[in-house]
Coordinates of C-alpha atoms and ligand atoms in Angstrom, one line a residue:
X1 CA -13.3 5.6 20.3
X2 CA -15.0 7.2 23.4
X3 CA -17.5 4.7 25.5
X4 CA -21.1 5.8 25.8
X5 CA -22.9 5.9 28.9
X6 CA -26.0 3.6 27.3
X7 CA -24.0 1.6 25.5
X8 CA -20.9 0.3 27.7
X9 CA -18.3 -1.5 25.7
X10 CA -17.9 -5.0 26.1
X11 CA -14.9 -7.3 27.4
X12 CA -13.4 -9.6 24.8
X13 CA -12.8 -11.6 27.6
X14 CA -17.2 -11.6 28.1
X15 CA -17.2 -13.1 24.4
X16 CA -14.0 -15.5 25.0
X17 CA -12.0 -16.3 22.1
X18 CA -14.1 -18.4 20.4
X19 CA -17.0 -16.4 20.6
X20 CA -15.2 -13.0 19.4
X21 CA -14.2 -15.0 16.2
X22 CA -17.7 -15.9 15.4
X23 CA -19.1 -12.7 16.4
X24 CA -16.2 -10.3 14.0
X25 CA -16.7 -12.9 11.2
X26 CA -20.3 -13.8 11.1
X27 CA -22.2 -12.9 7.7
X28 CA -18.9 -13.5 5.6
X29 CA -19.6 -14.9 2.4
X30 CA -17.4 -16.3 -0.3
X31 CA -17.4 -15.3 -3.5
X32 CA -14.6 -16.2 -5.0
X33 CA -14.7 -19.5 -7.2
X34 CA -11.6 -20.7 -5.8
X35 CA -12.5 -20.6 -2.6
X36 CA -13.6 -24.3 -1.0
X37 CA -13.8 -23.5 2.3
X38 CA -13.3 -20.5 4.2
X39 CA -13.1 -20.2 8.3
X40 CA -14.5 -22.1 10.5
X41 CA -12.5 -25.2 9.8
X42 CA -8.5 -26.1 10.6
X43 CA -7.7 -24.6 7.5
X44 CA -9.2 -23.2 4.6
X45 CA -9.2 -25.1 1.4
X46 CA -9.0 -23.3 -2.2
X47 CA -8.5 -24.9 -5.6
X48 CA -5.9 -24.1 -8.3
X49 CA -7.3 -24.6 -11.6
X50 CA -5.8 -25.1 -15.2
X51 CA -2.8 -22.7 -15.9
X52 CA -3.0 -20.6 -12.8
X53 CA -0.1 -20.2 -10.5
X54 CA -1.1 -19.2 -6.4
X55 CA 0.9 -16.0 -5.4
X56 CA 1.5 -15.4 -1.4
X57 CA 2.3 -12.4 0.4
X58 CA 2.0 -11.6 4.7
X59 CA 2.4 -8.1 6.0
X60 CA 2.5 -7.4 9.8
X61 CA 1.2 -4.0 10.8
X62 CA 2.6 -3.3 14.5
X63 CA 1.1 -0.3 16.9
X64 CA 3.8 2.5 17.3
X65 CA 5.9 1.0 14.8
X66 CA 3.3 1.4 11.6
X67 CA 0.4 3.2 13.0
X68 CA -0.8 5.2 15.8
X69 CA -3.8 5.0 16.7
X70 CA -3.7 8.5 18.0
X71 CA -4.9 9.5 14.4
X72 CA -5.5 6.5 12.7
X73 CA -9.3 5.1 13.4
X74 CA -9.2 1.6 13.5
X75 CA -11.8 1.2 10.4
X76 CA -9.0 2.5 8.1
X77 CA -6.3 0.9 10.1
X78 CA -8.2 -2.5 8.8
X79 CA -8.8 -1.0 5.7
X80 CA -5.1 -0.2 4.9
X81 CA -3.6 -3.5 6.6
X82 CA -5.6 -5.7 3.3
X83 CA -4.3 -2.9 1.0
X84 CA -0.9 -2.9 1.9
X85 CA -1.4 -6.9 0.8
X86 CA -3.5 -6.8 -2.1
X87 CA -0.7 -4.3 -3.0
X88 CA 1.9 -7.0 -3.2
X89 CA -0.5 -9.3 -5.4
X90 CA -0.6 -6.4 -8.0
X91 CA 2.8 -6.0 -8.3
X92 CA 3.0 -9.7 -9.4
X93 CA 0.6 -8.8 -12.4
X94 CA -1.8 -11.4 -10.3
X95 CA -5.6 -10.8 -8.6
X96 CA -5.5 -11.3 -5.4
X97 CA -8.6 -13.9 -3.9
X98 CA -8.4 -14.4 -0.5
X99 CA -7.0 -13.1 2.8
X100 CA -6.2 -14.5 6.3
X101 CA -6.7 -12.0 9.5
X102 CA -4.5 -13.0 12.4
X103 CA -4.5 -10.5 15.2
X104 CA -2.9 -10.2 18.6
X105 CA -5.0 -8.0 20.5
X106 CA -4.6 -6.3 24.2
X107 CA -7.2 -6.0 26.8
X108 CA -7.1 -2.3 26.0
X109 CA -9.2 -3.4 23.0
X110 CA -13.5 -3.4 23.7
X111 CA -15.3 -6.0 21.3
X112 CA -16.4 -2.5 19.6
X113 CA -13.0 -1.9 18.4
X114 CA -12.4 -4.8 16.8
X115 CA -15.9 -4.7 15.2
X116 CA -14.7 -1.3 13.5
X117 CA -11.1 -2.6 12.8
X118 CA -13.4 -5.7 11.3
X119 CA -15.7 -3.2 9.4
X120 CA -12.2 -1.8 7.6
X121 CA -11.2 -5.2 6.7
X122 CA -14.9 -6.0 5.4
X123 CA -15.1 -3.4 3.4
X124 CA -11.7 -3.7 1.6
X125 CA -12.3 -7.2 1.1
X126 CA -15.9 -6.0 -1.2
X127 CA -14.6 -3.7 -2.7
X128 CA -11.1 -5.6 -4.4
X129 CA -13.5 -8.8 -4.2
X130 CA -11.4 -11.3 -2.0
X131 CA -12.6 -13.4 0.4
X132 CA -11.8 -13.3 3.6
X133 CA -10.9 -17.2 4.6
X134 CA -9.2 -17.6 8.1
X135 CA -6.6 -16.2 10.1
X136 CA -5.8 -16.3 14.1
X137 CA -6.7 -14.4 17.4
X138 CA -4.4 -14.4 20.4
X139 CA -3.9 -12.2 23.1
X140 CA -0.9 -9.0 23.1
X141 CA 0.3 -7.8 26.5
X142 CA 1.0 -4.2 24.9
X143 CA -0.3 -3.3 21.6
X144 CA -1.9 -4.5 18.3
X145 CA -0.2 -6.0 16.1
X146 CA -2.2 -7.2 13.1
X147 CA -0.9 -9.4 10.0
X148 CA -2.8 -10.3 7.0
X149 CA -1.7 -13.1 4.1
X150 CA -3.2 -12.6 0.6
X151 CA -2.9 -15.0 -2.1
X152 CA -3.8 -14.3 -5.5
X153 CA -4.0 -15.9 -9.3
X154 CA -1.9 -15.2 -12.1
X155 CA -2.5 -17.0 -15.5
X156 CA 1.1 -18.8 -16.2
X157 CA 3.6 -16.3 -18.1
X158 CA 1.9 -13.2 -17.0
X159 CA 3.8 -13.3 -13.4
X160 CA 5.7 -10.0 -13.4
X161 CA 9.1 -10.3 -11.1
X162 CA 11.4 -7.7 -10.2
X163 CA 14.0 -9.0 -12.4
X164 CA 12.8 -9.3 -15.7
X165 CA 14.3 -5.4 -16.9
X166 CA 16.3 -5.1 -19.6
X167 CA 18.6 -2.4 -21.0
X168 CA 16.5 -0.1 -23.4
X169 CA 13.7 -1.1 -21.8
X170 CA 11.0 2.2 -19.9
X171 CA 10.4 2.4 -16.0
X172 CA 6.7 3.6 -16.0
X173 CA 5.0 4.5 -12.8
X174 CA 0.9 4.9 -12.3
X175 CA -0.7 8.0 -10.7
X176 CA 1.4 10.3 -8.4
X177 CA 3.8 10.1 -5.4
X178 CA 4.9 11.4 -1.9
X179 CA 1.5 12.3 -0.7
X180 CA 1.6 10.1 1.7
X181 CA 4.2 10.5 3.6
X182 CA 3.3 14.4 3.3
X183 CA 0.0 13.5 5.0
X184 CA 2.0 11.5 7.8
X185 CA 3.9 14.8 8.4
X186 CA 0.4 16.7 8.4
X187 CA -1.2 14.7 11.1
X188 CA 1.8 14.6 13.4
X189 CA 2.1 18.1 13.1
X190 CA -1.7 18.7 14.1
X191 CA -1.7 16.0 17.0
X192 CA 1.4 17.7 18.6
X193 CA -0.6 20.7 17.9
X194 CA -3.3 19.6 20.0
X195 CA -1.1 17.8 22.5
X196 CA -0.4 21.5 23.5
X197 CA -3.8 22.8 22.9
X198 CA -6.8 20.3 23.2
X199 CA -9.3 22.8 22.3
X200 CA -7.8 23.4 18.7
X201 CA -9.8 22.2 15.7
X202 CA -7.2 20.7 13.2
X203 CA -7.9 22.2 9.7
X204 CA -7.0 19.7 7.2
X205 CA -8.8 21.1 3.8
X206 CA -5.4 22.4 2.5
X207 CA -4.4 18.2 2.8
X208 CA -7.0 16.4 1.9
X209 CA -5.5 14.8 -0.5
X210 CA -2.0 14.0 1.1
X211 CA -4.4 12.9 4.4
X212 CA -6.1 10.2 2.1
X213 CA -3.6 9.1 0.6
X214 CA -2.2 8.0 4.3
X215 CA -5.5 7.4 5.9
X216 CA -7.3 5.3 3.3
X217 CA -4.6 4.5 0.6
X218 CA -6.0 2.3 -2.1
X219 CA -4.5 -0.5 -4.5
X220 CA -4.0 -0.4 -7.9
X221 CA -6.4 -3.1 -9.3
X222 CA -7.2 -1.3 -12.0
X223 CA -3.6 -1.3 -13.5
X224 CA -3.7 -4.7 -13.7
X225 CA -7.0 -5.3 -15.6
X226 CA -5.7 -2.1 -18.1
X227 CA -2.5 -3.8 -18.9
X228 CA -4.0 -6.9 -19.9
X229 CA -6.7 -4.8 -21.8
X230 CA -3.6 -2.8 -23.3
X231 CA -1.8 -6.7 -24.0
X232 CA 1.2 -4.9 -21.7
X233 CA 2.6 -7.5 -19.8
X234 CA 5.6 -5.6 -17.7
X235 CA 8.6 -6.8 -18.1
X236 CA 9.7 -6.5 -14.6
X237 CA 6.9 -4.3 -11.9
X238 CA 7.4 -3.9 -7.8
X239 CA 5.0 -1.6 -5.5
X240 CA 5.5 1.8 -4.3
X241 CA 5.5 0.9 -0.5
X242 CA 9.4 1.5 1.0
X243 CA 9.5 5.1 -1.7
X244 CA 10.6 5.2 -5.3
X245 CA 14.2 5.3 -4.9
X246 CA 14.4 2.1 -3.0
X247 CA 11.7 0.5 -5.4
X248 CA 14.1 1.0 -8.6
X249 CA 17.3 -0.1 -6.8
X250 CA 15.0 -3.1 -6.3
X251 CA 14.5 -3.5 -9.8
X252 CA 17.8 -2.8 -11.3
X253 CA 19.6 -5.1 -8.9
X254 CA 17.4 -8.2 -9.3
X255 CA 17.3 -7.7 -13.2
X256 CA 21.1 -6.7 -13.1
X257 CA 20.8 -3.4 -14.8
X258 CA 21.1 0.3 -14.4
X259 CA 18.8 3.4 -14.8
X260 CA 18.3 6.7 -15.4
X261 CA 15.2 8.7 -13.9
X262 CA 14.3 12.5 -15.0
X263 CA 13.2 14.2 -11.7
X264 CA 11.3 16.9 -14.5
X265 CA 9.1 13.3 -15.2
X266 CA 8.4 12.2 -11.5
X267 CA 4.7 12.6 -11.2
X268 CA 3.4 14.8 -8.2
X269 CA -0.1 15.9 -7.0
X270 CA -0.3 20.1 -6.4
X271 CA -1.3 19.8 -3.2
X272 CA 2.6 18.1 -2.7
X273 CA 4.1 20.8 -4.4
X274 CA 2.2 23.3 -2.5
X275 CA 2.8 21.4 0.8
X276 CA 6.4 20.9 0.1
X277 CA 6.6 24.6 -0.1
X278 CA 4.7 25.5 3.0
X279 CA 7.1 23.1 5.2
X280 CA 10.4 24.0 3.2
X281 CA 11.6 20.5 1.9
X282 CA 12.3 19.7 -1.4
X283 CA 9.3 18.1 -3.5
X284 CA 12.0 15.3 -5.2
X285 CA 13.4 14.0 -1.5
X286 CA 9.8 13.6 -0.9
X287 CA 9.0 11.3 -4.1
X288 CA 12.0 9.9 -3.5
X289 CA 12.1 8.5 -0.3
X290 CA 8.5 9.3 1.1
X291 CA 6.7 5.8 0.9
X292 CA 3.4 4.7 1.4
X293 CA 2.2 5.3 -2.1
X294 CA 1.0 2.3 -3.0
X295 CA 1.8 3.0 -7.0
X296 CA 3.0 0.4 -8.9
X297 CA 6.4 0.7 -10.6
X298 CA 7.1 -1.4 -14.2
X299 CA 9.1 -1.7 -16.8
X300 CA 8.0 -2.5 -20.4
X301 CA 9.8 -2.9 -24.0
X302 CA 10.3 0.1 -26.3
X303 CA 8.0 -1.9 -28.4
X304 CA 5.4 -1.5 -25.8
X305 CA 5.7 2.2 -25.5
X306 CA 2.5 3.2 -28.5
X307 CA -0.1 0.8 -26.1
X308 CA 1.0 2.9 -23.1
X309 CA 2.0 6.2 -24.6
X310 CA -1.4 8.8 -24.0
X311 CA -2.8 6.8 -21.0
X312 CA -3.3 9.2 -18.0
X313 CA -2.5 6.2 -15.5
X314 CA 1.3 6.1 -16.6
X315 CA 4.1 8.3 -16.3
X316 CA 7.0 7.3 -18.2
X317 CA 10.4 8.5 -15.7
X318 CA 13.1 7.0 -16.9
X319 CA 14.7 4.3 -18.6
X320 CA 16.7 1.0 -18.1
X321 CA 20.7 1.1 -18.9
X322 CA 23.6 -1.5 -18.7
X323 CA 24.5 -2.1 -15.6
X324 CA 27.8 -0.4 -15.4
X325 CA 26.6 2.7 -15.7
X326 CA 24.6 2.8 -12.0
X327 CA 21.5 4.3 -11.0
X328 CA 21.2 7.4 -11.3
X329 CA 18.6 10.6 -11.2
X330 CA 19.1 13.2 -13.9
X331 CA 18.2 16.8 -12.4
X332 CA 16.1 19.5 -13.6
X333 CA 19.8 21.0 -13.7
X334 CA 20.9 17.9 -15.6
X335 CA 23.2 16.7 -13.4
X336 CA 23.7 13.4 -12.6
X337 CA 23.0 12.2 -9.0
X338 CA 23.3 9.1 -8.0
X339 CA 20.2 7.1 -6.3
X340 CA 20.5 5.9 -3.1
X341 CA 18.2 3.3 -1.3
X342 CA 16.8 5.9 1.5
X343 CA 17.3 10.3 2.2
X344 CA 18.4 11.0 -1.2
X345 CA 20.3 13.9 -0.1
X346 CA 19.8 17.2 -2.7
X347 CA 22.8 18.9 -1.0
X348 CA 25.1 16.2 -3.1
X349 CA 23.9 18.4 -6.6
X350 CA 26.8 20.8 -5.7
Ligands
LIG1 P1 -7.2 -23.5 15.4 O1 -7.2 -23.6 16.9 O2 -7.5 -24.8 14.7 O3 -6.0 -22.7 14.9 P2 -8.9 -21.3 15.6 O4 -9.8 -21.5 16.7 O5 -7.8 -20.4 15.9 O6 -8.5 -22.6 15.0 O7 -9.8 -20.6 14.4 C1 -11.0 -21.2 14.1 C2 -11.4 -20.7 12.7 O8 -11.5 -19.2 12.7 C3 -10.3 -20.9 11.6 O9 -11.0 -21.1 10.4 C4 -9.5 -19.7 11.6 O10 -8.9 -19.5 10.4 C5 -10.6 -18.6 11.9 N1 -10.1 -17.4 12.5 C6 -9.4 -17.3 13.7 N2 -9.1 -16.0 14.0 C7 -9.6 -15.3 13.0 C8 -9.6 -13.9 12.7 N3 -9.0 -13.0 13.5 N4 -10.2 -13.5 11.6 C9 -10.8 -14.4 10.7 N5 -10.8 -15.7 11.0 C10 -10.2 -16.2 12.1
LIG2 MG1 -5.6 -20.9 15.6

């Protein structure tokens, strides 16, 4: 964000704490019926009602540690910090209602910047319709560090936990993996490129995909509302958010099973194949370990499999086995490989 001349940018410190939390959260309205009372109070009051159960979730975004700035404008910085949350709702098979914004902000910050980093969050918070409730503002002596709390409903029964798999039982996955990770590698290939040559316009059309799928990832409310539609309730789900191989190891050891997962099923975008080509890595490690995708990850009864079976949303991978028998992914090759929570290593195939 570059300062302008006319329009200088303005001190948080001219605003004071107070004031800057009036002036980011001014115009918020609630929408949600469970909401009583949003900010401006010591805490914000919201109501259960008949056979709902509250789901909670906090995610803490650090600079240099889960952004950089150096690519990553601070409207989708806000943006992404409420989807990484309203991820973590979904994966319960609940709706997420409200969020809380607490911030620790440096004096390297303008009031401007926190408007657009506010802009991010206001806009996530329409579109997935939560309301934005309360959260905390306190000073950083180095960089920003940002955590949101989202709390959702989910009707009683319908929670879906990581450990409800059961042998026989199919690991679905929605939409496709790894592009974003690939996009991470794109943009810190193009800021080292400019790094050594300012002047250099980044071309990014070959990655648009991978680079929106980093920049401005979205959650997957709409799985949710299809299940239910479909009368699918999972019988164990996470979110794609640490990469798929750590996700099912997630699964399998809190439901105290194994699994098998065909890399010929894992779903992947042509711009990660093509990409994957370009910088010589294997498209599988990728999906494997990659992150960021913000997919959710299920599993459902055989019995299930006719509601699922021609939706273009799921991908059926694999499927659940005893325990005994490990986690493992079965190769184009057919050989047996087994999982590992981070770097699944190809070379092992031999
Ligand atoms: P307290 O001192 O009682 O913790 P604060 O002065 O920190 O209260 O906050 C006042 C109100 O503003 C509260 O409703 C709080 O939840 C809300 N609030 C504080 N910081 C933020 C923020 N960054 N974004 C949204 N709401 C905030
Ligand atoms: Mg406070």
């Amino acid at each position: 964000m570059l300062e302008d001349k006319n329009r200088p940018f303005t001190k948080v410190s001219e605003l004071g704490e107070f004031g800057l939390i009036d002036h980011l959260t001014k115009g918020i309205k609630l929408t949600q019926k469970s909401t009583v009372k949003g900010i401006g109070d010591d805490a914000a009051v919201i109501s259960t009602t008949g056979n709902f159960q509250k789901v909670v979730t906090t995610d803490m975004l650090v600079e240099g540690v889960h952004f950089d700035l150096g690519y990553m404008p601070l409207k989708h910085l806000g943006y992404k910090a409420v989807i990484v949350n309203l991820s973590d709702i979904y994966a319960m098979n609940a709706n997420p209602k409200q969020i809380t914004v607490s911030m620790a902000i440096s004096n390297r910050f303008p009031v401007e910047a926190l408007e657009e980093l506010y802009e991010g969050i206001k806009t996530a918070c329409k579109l997935y319709q939560v309301d934005l409730v309360g959260g905390d503002t306190t000073s950083s002596t180095s960089g920003l560090i940002i955590s949101i709390t989202a709390i959702g409903e989910v009707e009683e029964n319908q929670v879906a936990f990581r450990s409800g798999a059961k042998e026989n039982d199919l690991l679905v996955l929605t939409g496709d993996i790894g592009a974003a990770y690939l996009g991470l590698q794109v943009l810190e290939r193009e800021k080292q490129v400019f790094k050594a040559n300012p002047n250099s316009q980044p071309d990014l059309e070959p990655y648009t995909y991978l680079v929106e799928r980093q920049l401005k990832p979205e959650a997957r409310k709409d799985i949710i509302t299809l299940l239910k539609d479909l009368d699918v309730l999972p019988t164990s789900m996470i979110d794609v958010s640490d990469g798929l191989s750590s996700e099912i190891l997630h699964i399998c050891k809190a439901s105290g099973v194994g699994c098998n997962v065909y890399e010929d099923k894992i779903p992947l975008d042509p711009q990660v194949i093509s990409t994957c080509e370009e910088f010589n890595i294997d498209s599988t490690t990728i999906a494997l370990s990659g992150g960021e995708d913000y997919e959710l990850l299920f599993t459902i009864t055989m019995e299930d499999f006719p509601k699922i079976k021609a939706n273009p949303n799921f991908t059926i991978i694999g499927h659940i086995t005893a325990e005994k028998e490990g986690v493992h992914l079965i190769s184009r090759a057919n050989t047996k490989i087994p999982v590992v929570a981070r770097g699944w290593n190809p070379l092992k195939e031999e």
